[in-house]
Coordinates of C-alpha atoms in Angstrom, one line a residue:
M1 CA -7.0 -2.8 27.2
G2 CA -4.5 -4.8 25.3
F3 CA -1.7 -2.5 26.4
V4 CA -2.7 -2.9 30.1
F5 CA -2.8 -6.7 29.6
L6 CA 0.7 -6.7 28.1
L7 CA 2.0 -4.5 31.0
F8 CA 0.5 -7.0 33.4
C9 CA 2.4 -9.8 31.7
L10 CA 5.6 -7.8 31.6
F11 CA 5.6 -7.1 35.4
F12 CA 4.9 -10.7 36.3
Q13 CA 7.1 -12.6 33.8
F14 CA 10.3 -10.6 33.4
P15 CA 13.0 -9.2 35.8
W16 CA 12.9 -5.5 36.8
K17 CA 15.9 -4.7 34.6
T18 CA 14.0 -5.8 31.5
V19 CA 10.8 -4.0 32.7
T20 CA 12.7 -0.7 33.2
K21 CA 14.1 -0.9 29.6
V22 CA 10.7 -1.7 28.1
L23 CA 9.0 1.1 30.0
L24 CA 11.8 3.5 28.9
I25 CA 11.3 2.6 25.3
C26 CA 7.5 2.9 25.7
G27 CA 8.0 6.3 27.2
L28 CA 10.1 7.5 24.3
F29 CA 7.5 6.3 21.8
A30 CA 4.7 7.9 23.8
S31 CA 6.6 11.2 23.7
W32 CA 7.1 10.8 19.9
F33 CA 3.4 10.1 19.3
S34 CA 2.4 13.0 21.6
F35 CA 4.6 15.3 19.6
Q36 CA 3.1 14.1 16.3
K37 CA -0.4 14.5 17.7
W38 CA 0.5 18.1 18.7
Q39 CA 1.9 18.9 15.3
Q40 CA -1.3 17.5 13.6
E41 CA -3.6 19.5 15.8
K42 CA -1.5 22.7 15.3
A43 CA -1.6 22.2 11.5
S44 CA -5.3 21.5 11.4
H45 CA -6.1 24.7 13.4
H46 CA -3.7 27.1 11.7
L47 CA -5.1 26.9 8.1
V48 CA -4.0 29.2 5.3
A49 CA -6.4 31.8 4.0
S50 CA -5.4 31.7 0.3
V51 CA -3.0 30.1 -2.2
D52 CA -1.5 31.9 -5.2
T53 CA 1.1 29.4 -6.4
V54 CA 1.0 25.6 -6.2
R55 CA 3.6 23.1 -7.1
I56 CA 2.4 19.9 -8.8
L57 CA 3.5 16.4 -7.6
P58 CA 3.4 14.8 -11.1
D59 CA 2.8 11.2 -10.1
T60 CA -0.4 12.1 -8.3
I61 CA -2.1 13.6 -11.5
K62 CA -5.4 11.9 -12.3
V63 CA -7.6 12.9 -15.3
N64 CA -11.2 11.6 -15.3
G65 CA -13.2 13.1 -18.1
D66 CA -12.9 16.8 -17.7
S67 CA -11.9 16.6 -14.1
L68 CA -8.3 16.9 -13.0
S69 CA -7.0 16.1 -9.5
F70 CA -3.5 16.0 -8.0
L71 CA -1.5 16.7 -4.8
G72 CA 0.1 20.1 -4.7
K73 CA 2.6 21.9 -2.5
A74 CA 2.2 25.5 -1.4
D75 CA 3.8 27.4 1.5
G76 CA 5.3 24.2 2.9
R77 CA 1.9 22.5 3.0
L78 CA 0.2 19.7 1.1
F79 CA -3.1 20.2 -0.7
Q80 CA -5.6 18.0 -2.5
V81 CA -6.2 20.1 -5.7
Y82 CA -9.1 19.9 -8.1
Y83 CA -9.6 21.6 -11.5
K84 CA -12.1 21.4 -14.3
L85 CA -10.3 21.1 -17.6
Q86 CA -11.4 23.7 -20.2
S87 CA -10.5 22.0 -23.5
E88 CA -9.4 18.8 -25.1
A89 CA -5.9 20.3 -25.7
E90 CA -5.6 21.1 -22.0
K91 CA -6.7 17.6 -21.1
E92 CA -4.0 16.1 -23.3
K93 CA -1.4 18.4 -21.9
F94 CA -2.0 17.2 -18.3
Q95 CA -2.2 13.6 -19.5
E96 CA 1.3 14.0 -21.0
L97 CA 2.7 16.1 -18.2
S98 CA 5.8 14.5 -16.5
E99 CA 7.8 17.5 -15.5
L100 CA 7.8 19.4 -12.2
Q101 CA 5.6 22.4 -12.6
E102 CA 4.6 25.4 -10.6
M103 CA 1.3 27.2 -11.4
V104 CA 0.0 30.6 -10.5
V105 CA -3.7 30.0 -9.8
K106 CA -6.9 31.5 -8.6
G107 CA -9.0 29.2 -6.5
K108 CA -10.9 28.5 -3.4
L109 CA -9.7 26.7 -0.3
A110 CA -12.0 24.4 1.7
S111 CA -12.0 21.8 4.5
P112 CA -12.3 18.2 3.3
Q113 CA -15.8 16.6 3.7
G114 CA -16.1 14.2 6.6
A115 CA -18.2 11.0 6.8
S116 CA -21.6 11.7 5.2
N117 CA -23.4 8.8 7.0
F118 CA -22.9 6.4 9.9
A119 CA -19.7 4.4 9.6
G120 CA -19.2 5.9 6.1
F121 CA -15.9 6.7 4.5
D122 CA -14.3 9.7 6.2
Y123 CA -12.5 11.6 3.5
R124 CA -11.3 14.3 5.9
N125 CA -9.7 11.7 8.2
Y126 CA -8.2 9.9 5.2
L127 CA -6.5 13.1 4.0
K128 CA -5.4 13.9 7.5
T129 CA -3.3 10.7 7.7
Q130 CA -1.4 12.0 4.6
G131 CA -0.8 15.4 6.2
I132 CA -3.5 17.2 4.1
Y133 CA -5.9 19.5 5.9
Q134 CA -7.4 21.6 3.1
T135 CA -8.5 21.1 -0.5
L136 CA -8.0 23.7 -3.3
T137 CA -10.5 24.0 -6.2
I138 CA -8.8 26.0 -9.0
S139 CA -11.0 28.3 -11.0
E140 CA -8.3 29.7 -13.3
I141 CA -4.7 28.8 -14.1
V142 CA -3.0 32.1 -14.7
E143 CA 0.5 30.8 -15.5
A144 CA 2.4 27.4 -15.6
R145 CA 6.1 27.1 -15.6
K146 CA 8.6 24.3 -15.4
I147 CA 10.9 24.3 -12.3
S148 CA 13.8 22.3 -10.9
S149 CA 14.0 21.0 -7.3
W150 CA 16.5 19.6 -4.8
D151 CA 13.7 17.8 -3.0
I152 CA 14.3 14.0 -3.4
G153 CA 10.6 13.2 -3.0
E154 CA 9.6 15.7 -5.8
N155 CA 12.2 14.4 -8.2
L156 CA 11.2 10.8 -7.6
S157 CA 7.6 11.8 -8.1
G158 CA 8.6 13.3 -11.5
L159 CA 10.6 10.2 -12.4
R160 CA 7.7 7.9 -11.6
R161 CA 5.4 10.1 -13.7
K162 CA 7.8 9.9 -16.6
A163 CA 7.7 6.1 -16.4
V164 CA 3.9 6.1 -16.3
V165 CA 3.6 8.4 -19.3
W166 CA 6.2 6.4 -21.2
I167 CA 4.2 3.1 -20.6
K168 CA 0.9 4.7 -21.7
R169 CA 2.5 6.1 -24.8
N170 CA 4.2 2.9 -25.9
F171 CA 1.9 0.1 -24.8
P172 CA -1.7 -0.7 -25.6
D173 CA -4.7 -1.1 -23.3
P174 CA -5.1 -3.3 -21.1
M175 CA -1.4 -4.3 -21.1
R176 CA -0.3 -0.8 -20.0
N177 CA -2.6 -0.9 -16.9
Y178 CA -1.1 -4.1 -15.7
M179 CA 2.4 -2.8 -16.3
T180 CA 1.9 0.5 -14.4
G181 CA 0.1 -1.4 -11.6
L182 CA 2.6 -4.2 -11.1
L183 CA 5.8 -2.2 -11.6
L184 CA 4.9 1.2 -10.3
G185 CA 1.8 0.7 -8.1
H186 CA -0.2 3.1 -10.3
L187 CA -3.8 2.3 -11.5
D188 CA -5.4 5.0 -13.6
T189 CA -9.0 6.0 -13.9
D190 CA -9.5 4.0 -17.2
F191 CA -9.0 0.8 -15.1
E192 CA -12.1 1.5 -12.9
E193 CA -14.3 -1.2 -14.5
M194 CA -11.7 -4.0 -13.9
N195 CA -10.8 -2.5 -10.5
E196 CA -14.4 -3.1 -9.4
L197 CA -14.4 -6.6 -10.8
Y198 CA -11.2 -7.5 -9.0
S199 CA -12.6 -5.9 -5.8
S200 CA -15.8 -7.9 -6.0
L201 CA -13.8 -11.1 -6.3
G202 CA -11.7 -10.1 -3.3
I203 CA -8.4 -10.1 -5.1
I204 CA -7.6 -6.4 -5.8
H205 CA -4.8 -6.8 -3.2
I206 CA -2.7 -8.6 -5.9
F207 CA -2.1 -5.1 -7.3
A208 CA -0.8 -3.9 -3.9
L209 CA 3.0 -4.0 -4.2
S210 CA 4.4 -6.0 -1.4
G211 CA 7.0 -8.6 -0.4
M212 CA 6.9 -10.6 -3.7
Q213 CA 7.6 -7.6 -5.9
V214 CA 10.1 -6.1 -3.5
G215 CA 11.9 -9.4 -3.3
F216 CA 11.9 -9.8 -7.1
F217 CA 13.5 -6.4 -7.8
M218 CA 15.9 -6.5 -4.9
D219 CA 17.1 -10.0 -5.9
A220 CA 17.4 -8.9 -9.6
F221 CA 19.4 -5.8 -8.6
K222 CA 21.6 -7.8 -6.3
K223 CA 22.4 -10.5 -8.9
L224 CA 23.2 -7.7 -11.5
L225 CA 25.7 -6.0 -9.1
L226 CA 27.3 -9.2 -8.0
R227 CA 27.9 -10.2 -11.6
L228 CA 29.5 -6.8 -12.1
G229 CA 32.0 -7.6 -9.4
L230 CA 30.5 -6.1 -6.2
T231 CA 30.9 -7.9 -2.9
Q232 CA 28.0 -8.9 -0.6
E233 CA 29.2 -6.4 2.0
M234 CA 29.2 -3.6 -0.5
F235 CA 25.7 -4.5 -1.7
K236 CA 24.3 -4.2 1.9
W237 CA 25.0 -0.4 1.7
I238 CA 24.1 0.1 -1.9
A239 CA 20.7 -1.5 -1.2
Y240 CA 19.8 1.6 0.9
P241 CA 19.8 4.2 -1.9
F242 CA 18.2 1.6 -4.2
S243 CA 15.4 1.1 -1.7
L244 CA 14.8 4.8 -1.5
V245 CA 14.6 5.1 -5.3
Y246 CA 12.3 2.0 -5.6
A247 CA 10.1 3.3 -2.8
G248 CA 9.8 6.6 -4.7
L249 CA 9.0 4.9 -8.0
T250 CA 6.1 3.1 -6.3
G251 CA 4.7 6.3 -4.7
F252 CA 6.1 5.5 -1.2
S253 CA 3.4 2.9 -0.8
A254 CA 3.0 1.7 2.8
S255 CA 3.3 -2.0 1.9
V256 CA 6.4 -1.4 -0.2
I257 CA 8.2 0.6 2.6
R258 CA 7.3 -2.2 5.1
S259 CA 8.6 -4.9 2.7
L260 CA 11.8 -2.9 2.0
L261 CA 12.5 -2.4 5.7
Q262 CA 12.1 -6.1 6.3
K263 CA 14.4 -6.9 3.4
L264 CA 17.1 -4.4 4.6
L265 CA 16.9 -5.7 8.2
A266 CA 17.2 -9.3 7.0
Q267 CA 20.6 -8.4 5.4
H268 CA 21.9 -7.5 8.8
G269 CA 20.9 -10.8 10.4
F270 CA 17.4 -10.0 11.8
K271 CA 15.0 -12.8 11.0
S272 CA 11.5 -13.9 11.8
L273 CA 9.8 -12.1 14.7
D274 CA 12.8 -10.0 15.5
N275 CA 12.7 -8.7 11.9
F276 CA 9.0 -8.0 12.1
A277 CA 9.2 -6.3 15.5
L278 CA 12.1 -4.0 14.4
T279 CA 10.2 -3.2 11.2
V280 CA 7.2 -2.0 13.2
L281 CA 9.3 0.1 15.5
V282 CA 11.0 1.8 12.5
L283 CA 7.6 2.4 10.8
F284 CA 6.4 4.1 14.0
I285 CA 9.3 6.5 13.7
V286 CA 9.4 7.2 9.9
M287 CA 5.7 6.9 9.2
P288 CA 3.8 7.6 12.4
N289 CA 0.4 7.5 10.6
F290 CA 1.1 4.1 9.1
F291 CA -1.4 2.2 11.3
L292 CA -4.1 4.9 10.8
S293 CA -4.8 3.5 7.3
A294 CA -6.4 0.2 6.4
G295 CA -3.5 -0.4 3.9
G296 CA -0.9 -0.1 6.7
V297 CA -2.8 -2.4 9.1
L298 CA -3.5 -5.0 6.5
S299 CA 0.1 -4.9 5.2
C300 CA 1.5 -5.6 8.6
A301 CA -1.2 -8.2 9.4
Y302 CA -0.3 -10.1 6.2
A303 CA 3.4 -9.9 7.1
F304 CA 2.8 -11.1 10.6
I305 CA 0.8 -14.1 9.5
L306 CA 3.5 -15.0 7.0
T307 CA 6.1 -14.6 9.7
M308 CA 4.3 -17.0 12.0
T309 CA 3.3 -19.6 9.3
G310 CA 5.9 -19.2 6.6
E311 CA 8.4 -21.7 7.9
E312 CA 5.8 -24.4 8.1
V313 CA 4.9 -24.6 4.4
E314 CA 6.7 -26.1 1.4
G315 CA 5.9 -26.7 -2.2
I316 CA 2.6 -26.2 -4.0
K317 CA 0.6 -27.9 -1.3
G318 CA 2.2 -25.4 1.2
L319 CA 1.3 -22.5 -1.0
V320 CA -2.3 -23.5 -1.1
R321 CA -2.3 -24.0 2.7
E322 CA -0.6 -20.6 3.1
S323 CA -3.2 -18.9 1.0
F324 CA -5.9 -20.5 3.0
I325 CA -4.3 -19.5 6.4
I326 CA -3.7 -15.9 5.3
S327 CA -7.3 -15.5 4.0
L328 CA -8.9 -16.9 7.2
G329 CA -6.3 -15.1 9.5
I330 CA -7.0 -11.7 7.9
L331 CA -10.8 -12.2 7.9
P332 CA -11.5 -10.4 11.2
I333 CA -9.5 -7.3 10.1
L334 CA -11.0 -7.3 6.6
S335 CA -14.5 -7.5 8.1
F336 CA -13.7 -4.6 10.5
Y337 CA -12.6 -2.3 7.6
F338 CA -14.8 -3.5 4.7
S339 CA -17.7 -5.5 6.4
E340 CA -17.6 -8.3 3.8
F341 CA -15.7 -11.3 2.5
Q342 CA -15.6 -13.1 -0.8
P343 CA -15.1 -16.9 0.0
L344 CA -13.9 -17.5 -3.6
S345 CA -11.0 -15.1 -3.0
I346 CA -9.1 -17.9 -1.1
L347 CA -8.8 -20.0 -4.3
L348 CA -8.4 -16.9 -6.6
T349 CA -5.7 -15.4 -4.4
F350 CA -3.6 -18.5 -4.8
A351 CA -4.1 -18.8 -8.6
F352 CA -3.7 -15.2 -9.5
S353 CA -0.9 -14.4 -7.1
F354 CA 1.1 -17.2 -8.7
L355 CA 0.2 -15.9 -12.2
F356 CA 1.0 -12.3 -11.4
D357 CA 4.1 -12.8 -9.4
M358 CA 5.7 -15.6 -11.3
V359 CA 4.7 -14.8 -14.8
F360 CA 3.4 -11.3 -15.4
L361 CA 5.9 -9.5 -13.1
P362 CA 9.1 -10.8 -14.7
L363 CA 7.5 -10.6 -18.2
L364 CA 6.4 -7.0 -17.8
S365 CA 9.7 -6.0 -16.2
I366 CA 11.6 -7.3 -19.2
L367 CA 9.2 -5.7 -21.7
F368 CA 9.5 -2.4 -19.9
C369 CA 13.3 -2.5 -20.1
L370 CA 13.3 -3.5 -23.8
S371 CA 10.8 -0.7 -24.6
W372 CA 13.6 1.8 -24.5
I373 CA 15.0 0.0 -27.5
Y374 CA 11.8 -1.3 -29.2
P375 CA 8.4 -1.7 -27.6
I376 CA 7.1 -5.3 -27.8
T377 CA 3.3 -5.2 -27.7
Q378 CA 2.4 -8.5 -29.3
V379 CA 1.7 -10.1 -25.9
N380 CA -1.3 -7.8 -25.3
F381 CA -3.7 -10.6 -26.1
L382 CA -2.6 -12.4 -22.9
F383 CA -4.1 -9.5 -20.8
E384 CA -7.2 -9.4 -23.0
W385 CA -7.7 -13.1 -22.3
L386 CA -7.1 -12.5 -18.6
E387 CA -9.7 -9.8 -18.4
N388 CA -12.2 -12.0 -20.2
I389 CA -11.6 -14.7 -17.7
I390 CA -12.1 -12.3 -14.8
R391 CA -15.4 -11.1 -16.3
Y392 CA -16.5 -14.8 -16.7
V393 CA -15.5 -15.7 -13.2
S394 CA -17.2 -12.6 -11.9
Q395 CA -20.5 -13.7 -13.5
L396 CA -20.3 -17.2 -12.1
S397 CA -19.3 -16.1 -8.6
T398 CA -21.7 -15.4 -5.7
R399 CA -22.0 -12.1 -4.0
P400 CA -19.5 -11.4 -1.2
L401 CA -20.7 -12.4 2.3
V402 CA -21.7 -9.3 4.2
F403 CA -20.9 -9.6 7.9
G404 CA -21.2 -6.0 9.0
Q405 CA -18.5 -4.2 11.0
P406 CA -17.7 -6.0 14.3
S407 CA -17.3 -4.0 17.4
L408 CA -13.8 -3.5 18.9
W409 CA -14.6 -6.1 21.6
V410 CA -15.7 -8.7 19.0
L411 CA -12.6 -7.9 16.9
L412 CA -10.4 -8.4 20.0
F413 CA -12.1 -11.7 20.8
L414 CA -11.6 -13.0 17.3
L415 CA -7.9 -12.0 17.2
M416 CA -7.3 -13.6 20.6
S417 CA -9.2 -16.7 19.6
L418 CA -7.0 -17.1 16.5
A419 CA -3.9 -16.5 18.5
L420 CA -4.9 -19.3 21.0
I421 CA -5.8 -21.6 18.1
Y422 CA -2.3 -21.0 16.6
D423 CA -0.6 -21.7 19.9
Y424 CA -2.5 -24.9 20.6
R425 CA -2.8 -26.0 16.9
K426 CA -1.2 -29.4 17.5
N427 CA -3.7 -30.3 20.2
L428 CA -6.6 -29.0 18.1
K429 CA -6.0 -31.7 15.5
K430 CA -8.0 -33.9 17.8
Y431 CA -10.8 -31.4 18.0
R432 CA -10.9 -29.7 14.6
S433 CA -14.4 -28.4 15.1
L434 CA -13.2 -26.1 17.9
S435 CA -11.0 -24.2 15.5
C436 CA -14.1 -23.0 13.7
L437 CA -15.6 -21.4 16.8
P438 CA -14.2 -17.9 16.2
Y439 CA -15.9 -17.8 12.8
L440 CA -19.3 -18.7 14.2
S441 CA -19.4 -15.2 15.6
F442 CA -19.8 -14.0 12.0
M443 CA -23.0 -16.0 11.6

């Protein structure tokens, strides 16, 4: 419906030369998406009957009690793998594992479980967006051997896992969880309690690596190289391999890739909406499933809102206003995916984003670098205090507001209403109450 409306505007507002170019580009992307759809359907219908050897992607290893899970490669396909650990020694072995390994196994293949109730989480569809169509439950590990690989993704996975294991080995709890979360985008199973508290307060997104973290590391890398004598022009090209390595160290997170693309395009003079539009086009090419996940949609929604409002805010007052605008602007999409909203998250997002991005991120980065010489763990009390504060705030806070999932038509109405309010925001100053109308539909 939205596409038809945009085509209508295109034909009536632009010359035929522009219309032809746009239709040609749309046709190319339609062909690309059709090809991707065909590949997915082909892969989902031609499943393998058995797997004898599986290659572990180290940074996906998760140990929860006696349960082990990871992503594995076999016969050019990706599998979600499960295994019940047989002993404490085997558990410690996998917790410390940071090398690329290939295992000879006996196990059973199965199709992932779909949604078990109406509008429930569809695990099968979630795995499908990652190119996974089967799960493997291992009954016996016959042999495990270290291997080497020329695959960049596999080597970056191993490097990320090495960093995670190093942090866990040299830093105490809870400091290590914040270090792996903010630097590498990795939150382990022992962080589940705090994860639930952050989620209930509506601020778990501060652990989602995005523009602030990418900007911090890119700027730090740039300053270092410029001090070493490199020119600005040389850095533009060195930034590409650095971005690839950083994306790998964060697990090729959707939000990190989006932020890196925007940063790289900005170096070549693309700003504001041009930058955002080109970023989305590139994402459609390199990550066709980007917008099939809630993380991808929310990441681009945040970026779009910041692009539209970022130039209008300055100072602390501006940051508060920005936090308020983002929280309200993203509300329709949040309610569509999660059906609830925590009002307190508006204030908490501002306070904790400032604390995490301006204090903890630089501090933990420095401590991680120094840990290769001597680990400094004396600041762990700061994170213990932080968790006590989170628990206290969680006890005082009210339950999230449950709106239910709006229909696609209601979601479209809300988004169009917000767009109109933004376009006519100067006139709405006389009629402030009208700007609240879109949110009355949640009542």
